[in-house]
mmCIF file of C-alpha atoms in Angstrom:
data_model
loop_
_atom_site.group_PDB
_atom_site.id
_atom_site.type_symbol
_atom_site.label_atom_id
_atom_site.label_comp_id
_atom_site.label_asym_id
_atom_site.label_seq_id
_atom_site.Cartn_x
_atom_site.Cartn_y
_atom_site.Cartn_z
ATOM 1 C CA MET A 1 0.008 0.021 0.010
ATOM 2 C CA THR A 2 1.422 3.398 -0.944
ATOM 3 C CA LEU A 3 0.010 6.819 -0.500
ATOM 4 C CA THR A 4 2.373 9.287 -2.169
ATOM 5 C CA PRO A 5 0.556 11.846 -4.419
ATOM 6 C CA ALA A 6 1.803 12.739 -7.878
ATOM 7 C CA PRO A 7 4.186 15.662 -8.050
ATOM 8 C CA GLU A 8 2.648 19.078 -8.499
ATOM 9 C CA PRO A 9 3.071 19.176 -12.313
ATOM 10 C CA VAL A 10 0.399 16.595 -13.028
ATOM 11 C CA VAL A 11 -0.965 18.754 -15.774
ATOM 12 C CA PRO A 12 1.427 19.471 -18.680
ATOM 13 C CA ARG A 13 3.076 22.865 -18.309
ATOM 14 C CA PRO A 14 2.312 25.538 -20.908
ATOM 15 C CA GLY A 15 5.106 26.226 -23.367
ATOM 16 C CA PRO A 16 6.644 24.759 -26.439
ATOM 17 C CA ALA A 17 7.657 21.519 -24.751
ATOM 18 C CA ALA A 18 4.082 20.717 -23.566
ATOM 19 C CA PRO A 19 2.085 18.196 -25.643
ATOM 20 C CA PRO A 20 -1.186 19.309 -27.125
ATOM 21 C CA ALA A 21 -4.231 19.005 -24.946
ATOM 22 C CA ALA A 22 -6.312 15.836 -25.416
ATOM 23 C CA ASP A 23 -9.445 14.376 -23.895
ATOM 24 C CA GLY A 24 -8.057 10.863 -23.572
ATOM 25 C CA PRO A 25 -4.978 9.582 -21.696
ATOM 26 C CA ASP A 26 -1.635 10.717 -23.046
ATOM 27 C CA THR A 27 0.042 7.622 -24.431
ATOM 28 C CA GLY A 28 2.709 9.449 -26.476
ATOM 29 C CA PRO A 29 6.244 10.470 -25.466
ATOM 30 C CA GLY A 30 4.968 13.362 -23.317
ATOM 31 C CA PRO A 31 4.960 13.528 -19.538
ATOM 32 C CA LEU A 32 2.633 10.651 -18.882
ATOM 33 C CA LEU A 33 4.569 7.845 -20.507
ATOM 34 C CA PRO A 34 7.846 8.236 -18.427
ATOM 35 C CA ARG A 35 5.854 8.569 -15.269
ATOM 36 C CA ALA A 36 3.839 5.382 -16.008
ATOM 37 C CA VAL A 37 7.059 3.591 -16.776
ATOM 38 C CA CYS A 38 8.418 4.719 -13.386
ATOM 39 C CA GLU A 39 5.287 3.391 -11.744
ATOM 40 C CA ALA A 40 5.704 0.037 -13.523
ATOM 41 C CA ALA A 41 9.386 -0.276 -12.573
ATOM 42 C CA LEU A 42 8.899 0.756 -8.973
ATOM 43 C CA THR A 43 6.008 -1.646 -8.541
ATOM 44 C CA ALA A 44 8.013 -4.450 -10.106
ATOM 45 C CA LEU A 45 10.942 -3.731 -7.774
ATOM 46 C CA LEU A 46 8.630 -3.648 -4.755
ATOM 47 C CA LEU A 47 7.038 -6.917 -5.567
ATOM 48 C CA PHE A 48 10.408 -8.535 -6.294
ATOM 49 C CA LEU A 49 11.680 -7.417 -2.993
ATOM 50 C CA ILE A 50 8.505 -8.562 -1.173
ATOM 51 C CA VAL A 51 8.764 -12.032 -2.686
ATOM 52 C CA THR A 52 12.399 -12.049 -1.668
ATOM 53 C CA ALA A 53 11.595 -11.030 1.874
ATOM 54 C CA VAL A 54 8.843 -13.612 2.244
ATOM 55 C CA ARG A 55 11.088 -16.307 0.754
ATOM 56 C CA TRP A 56 13.676 -15.734 3.488
ATOM 57 C CA LEU A 57 11.170 -15.173 6.293
ATOM 58 C CA ALA A 58 8.822 -17.988 5.468
ATOM 59 C CA GLY A 59 10.841 -20.619 3.627
ATOM 60 C CA PRO A 60 12.379 -22.969 3.354
ATOM 61 C CA ASP A 61 13.009 -22.831 7.079
ATOM 62 C CA PRO A 62 9.719 -21.665 8.756
ATOM 63 C CA GLY A 63 11.439 -20.042 11.784
ATOM 64 C CA SER A 64 9.244 -18.015 14.134
ATOM 65 C CA ALA A 65 5.825 -17.664 12.617
ATOM 66 C CA ALA A 66 4.619 -15.184 15.225
ATOM 67 C CA ALA A 67 7.323 -12.595 14.301
ATOM 68 C CA ARG A 68 6.878 -12.787 10.576
ATOM 69 C CA PRO A 69 4.062 -10.234 10.078
ATOM 70 C CA ALA A 70 5.769 -7.528 12.192
ATOM 71 C CA VAL A 71 9.186 -8.127 10.506
ATOM 72 C CA LEU A 72 7.679 -8.181 7.036
ATOM 73 C CA GLY A 73 5.612 -5.044 7.869
ATOM 74 C CA GLY A 74 8.757 -3.160 8.957
ATOM 75 C CA VAL A 75 10.697 -4.314 5.821
ATOM 76 C CA VAL A 76 7.935 -3.319 3.385
ATOM 77 C CA GLY A 77 7.367 -0.061 5.201
ATOM 78 C CA ILE A 78 11.062 0.896 4.818
ATOM 79 C CA LEU A 79 11.062 -0.226 1.192
ATOM 80 C CA LEU A 80 8.084 1.932 0.353
ATOM 81 C CA THR A 81 9.550 4.968 1.950
ATOM 82 C CA LEU A 82 12.807 4.531 0.058
ATOM 83 C CA LEU A 83 11.033 3.933 -3.296
ATOM 84 C CA MET A 84 8.894 6.973 -2.874
ATOM 85 C CA LEU A 85 11.890 9.128 -2.041
ATOM 86 C CA SER A 86 13.914 7.704 -5.031
ATOM 87 C CA PRO A 87 14.244 9.833 -8.210
ATOM 88 C CA PRO A 88 11.699 7.678 -10.139
ATOM 89 C CA GLY A 89 9.364 7.847 -7.190
ATOM 90 C CA LEU A 90 9.562 11.634 -7.050
ATOM 91 C CA ARG A 91 9.006 11.769 -10.774
ATOM 92 C CA SER A 92 5.891 9.627 -10.879
ATOM 93 C CA GLY A 93 4.511 10.353 -7.513
ATOM 94 C CA GLY A 94 5.303 6.876 -6.156
ATOM 95 C CA HIS A 95 1.674 5.660 -5.976
ATOM 96 C CA LEU A 96 2.568 1.900 -6.602
ATOM 97 C CA ASN A 97 -1.116 1.245 -5.798
ATOM 98 C CA PRO A 98 -4.053 1.554 -8.182
ATOM 99 C CA ALA A 99 -6.380 2.370 -5.179
ATOM 100 C CA VAL A 100 -4.125 5.272 -4.247
ATOM 101 C CA THR A 101 -4.171 6.568 -7.801
ATOM 102 C CA LEU A 102 -7.937 6.317 -7.650
ATOM 103 C CA ALA A 103 -8.110 8.071 -4.302
ATOM 104 C CA LEU A 104 -5.919 10.939 -5.559
ATOM 105 C CA TRP A 105 -8.234 11.367 -8.537
ATOM 106 C CA ARG A 106 -11.275 11.496 -6.283
ATOM 107 C CA LEU A 107 -9.332 13.952 -4.006
ATOM 108 C CA ARG A 108 -8.831 16.094 -7.144
ATOM 109 C CA ALA A 109 -5.095 15.880 -6.846
ATOM 110 C CA PHE A 110 -4.561 13.715 -9.980
ATOM 111 C CA PRO A 111 -6.006 13.929 -13.420
ATOM 112 C CA GLY A 112 -8.698 11.369 -14.203
ATOM 113 C CA ARG A 113 -7.434 10.673 -17.678
ATOM 114 C CA GLU A 114 -4.212 9.281 -16.169
ATOM 115 C CA VAL A 115 -5.778 6.855 -13.676
ATOM 116 C CA VAL A 116 -6.120 3.890 -16.171
ATOM 117 C CA PRO A 117 -2.576 4.194 -17.501
ATOM 118 C CA TYR A 118 -1.138 4.328 -14.007
ATOM 119 C CA ALA A 119 -3.210 1.374 -12.886
ATOM 120 C CA VAL A 120 -2.246 -0.687 -15.924
ATOM 121 C CA ALA A 121 1.424 0.187 -15.333
ATOM 122 C CA GLN A 122 1.226 -0.880 -11.626
ATOM 123 C CA LEU A 123 -0.517 -4.169 -12.359
ATOM 124 C CA ALA A 124 1.910 -4.957 -15.145
ATOM 125 C CA GLY A 125 4.795 -4.093 -12.729
ATOM 126 C CA SER A 126 3.332 -6.436 -10.165
ATOM 127 C CA VAL A 127 3.327 -9.360 -12.513
ATOM 128 C CA SER A 128 6.824 -8.617 -13.849
ATOM 129 C CA GLY A 129 8.325 -8.256 -10.367
ATOM 130 C CA VAL A 130 6.906 -11.588 -9.153
ATOM 131 C CA TRP A 131 8.014 -13.329 -12.382
ATOM 132 C CA CYS A 132 11.542 -11.981 -11.980
ATOM 133 C CA ALA A 133 11.567 -13.228 -8.362
ATOM 134 C CA GLY A 134 10.597 -16.657 -9.570
ATOM 135 C CA LEU A 135 13.490 -16.630 -12.023
ATOM 136 C CA VAL A 136 15.916 -15.650 -9.247
ATOM 137 C CA TRP A 137 14.729 -17.908 -6.444
ATOM 138 C CA GLY A 138 13.595 -20.763 -8.554
ATOM 139 C CA PRO A 139 11.059 -23.344 -7.406
ATOM 140 C CA ALA A 140 11.182 -22.112 -3.757
ATOM 141 C CA ALA A 141 9.352 -19.008 -4.726
ATOM 142 C CA GLY A 142 6.372 -20.984 -6.070
ATOM 143 C CA ARG A 143 6.128 -23.638 -3.383
ATOM 144 C CA PRO A 144 4.356 -23.349 0.109
ATOM 145 C CA PRO A 145 4.870 -21.430 2.361
ATOM 146 C CA VAL A 146 6.077 -18.714 -0.056
ATOM 147 C CA ARG A 147 3.934 -19.308 -3.170
ATOM 148 C CA HIS A 148 5.124 -16.106 -4.677
ATOM 149 C CA ALA A 149 4.088 -14.099 -1.554
ATOM 150 C CA SER A 150 0.380 -14.262 -2.289
ATOM 151 C CA VAL A 151 -1.516 -13.010 0.806
ATOM 152 C CA ARG A 152 -4.188 -15.264 2.420
ATOM 153 C CA ALA A 153 -6.737 -14.450 5.042
ATOM 154 C CA ASP A 154 -7.336 -16.472 8.137
ATOM 155 C CA PRO A 155 -9.853 -19.302 7.310
ATOM 156 C CA ALA A 156 -12.275 -17.781 9.840
ATOM 157 C CA TRP A 157 -12.451 -14.623 7.671
ATOM 158 C CA GLY A 158 -15.145 -14.751 4.981
ATOM 159 C CA ASP A 159 -15.146 -12.678 1.802
ATOM 160 C CA ALA A 160 -17.299 -9.932 3.390
ATOM 161 C CA ALA A 161 -14.963 -9.600 6.359
ATOM 162 C CA VAL A 162 -11.925 -9.345 4.113
ATOM 163 C CA LEU A 163 -13.583 -6.921 1.828
ATOM 164 C CA ALA A 164 -14.512 -4.660 4.776
ATOM 165 C CA ALA A 165 -11.037 -4.761 6.199
ATOM 166 C CA GLU A 166 -9.411 -3.901 2.856
ATOM 167 C CA ALA A 167 -11.898 -1.088 2.293
ATOM 168 C CA GLY A 168 -11.548 0.186 5.819
ATOM 169 C CA VAL A 169 -7.789 0.488 5.473
ATOM 170 C CA LEU A 170 -8.083 2.586 2.342
ATOM 171 C CA VAL A 171 -10.802 4.804 3.888
ATOM 172 C CA GLY A 172 -8.401 5.684 6.688
ATOM 173 C CA SER A 173 -5.412 5.964 4.417
ATOM 174 C CA THR A 174 -7.235 8.268 2.018
ATOM 175 C CA LEU A 175 -8.270 10.547 4.833
ATOM 176 C CA MET A 176 -4.673 10.611 6.059
ATOM 177 C CA LEU A 177 -3.642 11.445 2.519
ATOM 178 C CA ALA A 178 -6.137 14.277 2.327
ATOM 179 C CA VAL A 179 -5.000 15.736 5.656
ATOM 180 C CA LEU A 180 -1.339 15.638 4.653
ATOM 181 C CA LEU A 181 -2.042 17.150 1.242
ATOM 182 C CA ALA A 182 -3.985 19.953 2.878
ATOM 183 C CA SER A 183 -1.169 20.848 5.324
ATOM 184 C CA PRO A 184 1.798 22.978 4.366
ATOM 185 C CA GLY A 185 4.445 20.475 5.232
ATOM 186 C CA GLY A 186 2.398 17.330 4.742
ATOM 187 C CA ARG A 187 3.941 16.336 1.485
ATOM 188 C CA ARG A 188 7.411 16.166 2.975
ATOM 189 C CA VAL A 189 6.390 13.751 5.738
ATOM 190 C CA LEU A 190 4.062 11.622 3.557
ATOM 191 C CA PRO A 191 6.526 8.925 2.556
ATOM 192 C CA TYR A 192 7.364 8.334 6.203
ATOM 193 C CA ALA A 193 3.678 8.256 7.206
ATOM 194 C CA VAL A 194 3.068 5.758 4.409
ATOM 195 C CA GLY A 195 5.889 3.460 5.609
ATOM 196 C CA LEU A 196 4.627 3.552 9.184
ATOM 197 C CA THR A 197 1.015 2.921 8.105
ATOM 198 C CA THR A 198 1.996 0.060 5.886
ATOM 199 C CA ALA A 199 4.111 -1.573 8.593
ATOM 200 C CA LEU A 200 1.099 -1.397 11.058
ATOM 201 C CA VAL A 201 -1.399 -2.729 8.454
ATOM 202 C CA ILE A 202 0.790 -5.763 7.621
ATOM 203 C CA GLY A 203 1.696 -6.372 11.234
ATOM 204 C CA VAL A 204 -1.837 -6.236 12.540
ATOM 205 C CA LEU A 205 -4.022 -7.408 9.651
ATOM 206 C CA GLY A 206 -1.513 -9.707 7.920
ATOM 207 C CA PRO A 207 -2.449 -12.754 9.917
ATOM 208 C CA LEU A 208 -6.160 -11.923 9.801
ATOM 209 C CA SER A 209 -7.334 -10.455 6.474
ATOM 210 C CA GLY A 210 -3.991 -10.740 4.602
ATOM 211 C CA GLY A 211 -3.252 -7.036 4.985
ATOM 212 C CA SER A 212 -2.746 -6.259 1.324
ATOM 213 C CA ALA A 213 -4.643 -2.917 0.937
ATOM 214 C CA ASN A 214 -3.241 -2.712 -2.602
ATOM 215 C CA PRO A 215 -4.598 -4.411 -5.722
ATOM 216 C CA ALA A 216 -1.040 -4.464 -7.248
ATOM 217 C CA ARG A 217 0.365 -6.134 -4.159
ATOM 218 C CA GLN A 218 -1.925 -9.162 -4.609
ATOM 219 C CA PHE A 219 -2.437 -9.163 -8.404
ATOM 220 C CA GLY A 220 0.941 -10.493 -9.555
ATOM 221 C CA PRO A 221 1.397 -12.978 -6.631
ATOM 222 C CA ALA A 222 -2.142 -14.388 -6.919
ATOM 223 C CA LEU A 223 -1.943 -14.618 -10.729
ATOM 224 C CA LEU A 224 1.379 -16.503 -10.855
ATOM 225 C CA ALA A 225 0.565 -18.653 -7.857
ATOM 226 C CA GLY A 226 -2.915 -19.656 -9.246
ATOM 227 C CA ASP A 227 -4.463 -18.223 -6.076
ATOM 228 C CA THR A 228 -7.133 -16.144 -7.814
ATOM 229 C CA GLY A 229 -10.204 -17.307 -5.900
ATOM 230 C CA ARG A 230 -10.286 -14.191 -3.732
ATOM 231 C CA LEU A 231 -8.404 -11.823 -6.004
ATOM 232 C CA TRP A 232 -11.581 -9.921 -6.703
ATOM 233 C CA VAL A 233 -11.846 -9.090 -2.951
ATOM 234 C CA TYR A 234 -8.335 -7.674 -2.811
ATOM 235 C CA VAL A 235 -8.976 -5.603 -5.937
ATOM 236 C CA LEU A 236 -12.534 -4.315 -5.143
ATOM 237 C CA GLY A 237 -11.989 -3.694 -1.429
ATOM 238 C CA PRO A 238 -9.252 -1.097 -1.749
ATOM 239 C CA ALA A 239 -10.973 0.636 -4.720
ATOM 240 C CA VAL A 240 -14.225 0.933 -2.745
ATOM 241 C CA GLY A 241 -12.353 2.193 0.275
ATOM 242 C CA ALA A 242 -10.497 4.817 -1.829
ATOM 243 C CA VAL A 243 -13.830 6.205 -3.221
ATOM 244 C CA LEU A 244 -15.426 6.185 0.212
ATOM 245 C CA GLY A 245 -12.486 7.834 1.809
ATOM 246 C CA ALA A 246 -12.411 10.665 -0.733
ATOM 247 C CA TRP A 247 -16.145 11.106 -0.299
ATOM 248 C CA CYS A 248 -15.562 11.452 3.511
ATOM 249 C CA ALA A 249 -12.847 13.858 2.886
ATOM 250 C CA GLY A 250 -15.194 15.927 0.710
ATOM 251 C CA ARG A 251 -17.926 15.873 3.360
ATOM 252 C CA THR A 252 -15.420 17.095 6.021
ATOM 253 C CA GLY A 253 -13.995 19.738 3.834
ATOM 254 C CA LEU A 254 -10.517 18.199 3.326
ATOM 255 C CA ARG A 255 -10.827 17.619 -0.335
ATOM 256 C CA ARG A 256 -9.347 20.438 -2.441
ATOM 257 C CA PRO A 257 -11.668 22.444 -4.715
ATOM 258 C CA SER A 258 -11.824 21.247 -8.315
ATOM 259 C CA SER A 259 -9.230 22.890 -10.588
ATOM 260 C CA ARG A 260 -9.956 20.946 -13.735
#
């Protein structure tokens, strides 16, 4: 789960270097394409590192099961902060999460025409990163207990409970995003807030609902592991939460006025 907004120049600047205005998504060599490539590459790197971390935490030697969610949460939180602060992350905004891109659009901080290209890039990056991890780590990445790091809910949690948990995390995260975007220094602390939030979500909800809160986090792992039975829950839940969170932000006056 990431919550970094796109950098300020989300709309092409006026001047000779700016591409002509268009109603649809910019798929040419203008500003959108390099940012979407950055999103794909960062998401691929994130998923590669997550599979790597799970491979060494969960297998082949199980180790201490009780400590795994907290350790994995800390690792992923640090990785997200570093990726968002990296040059590609600063260029693209470091969303790494289709639900975050959707939330930023509903918060009027990101152009709607770029939501689909960003989401496609993030999902493609997810598959690429998991595939590369399989090449590097071999059969161990695809066997239990790693299985390409696909998250799984506790058997006692049904689809409705997992959906509610995934949506609830994004409602809270979107509200946090709205507050930080509205404060003068919020953008500077946002990567660190994201890292801490992610660590808490994985540490607390990981053993219960799976603690994904990011369609791209589960998309590649579930697809390559053949674990797609609940994939719709991990895609729909964060998306619904992003929309609900932005709606709540609008009701409380946190959402910025429309500028486009």
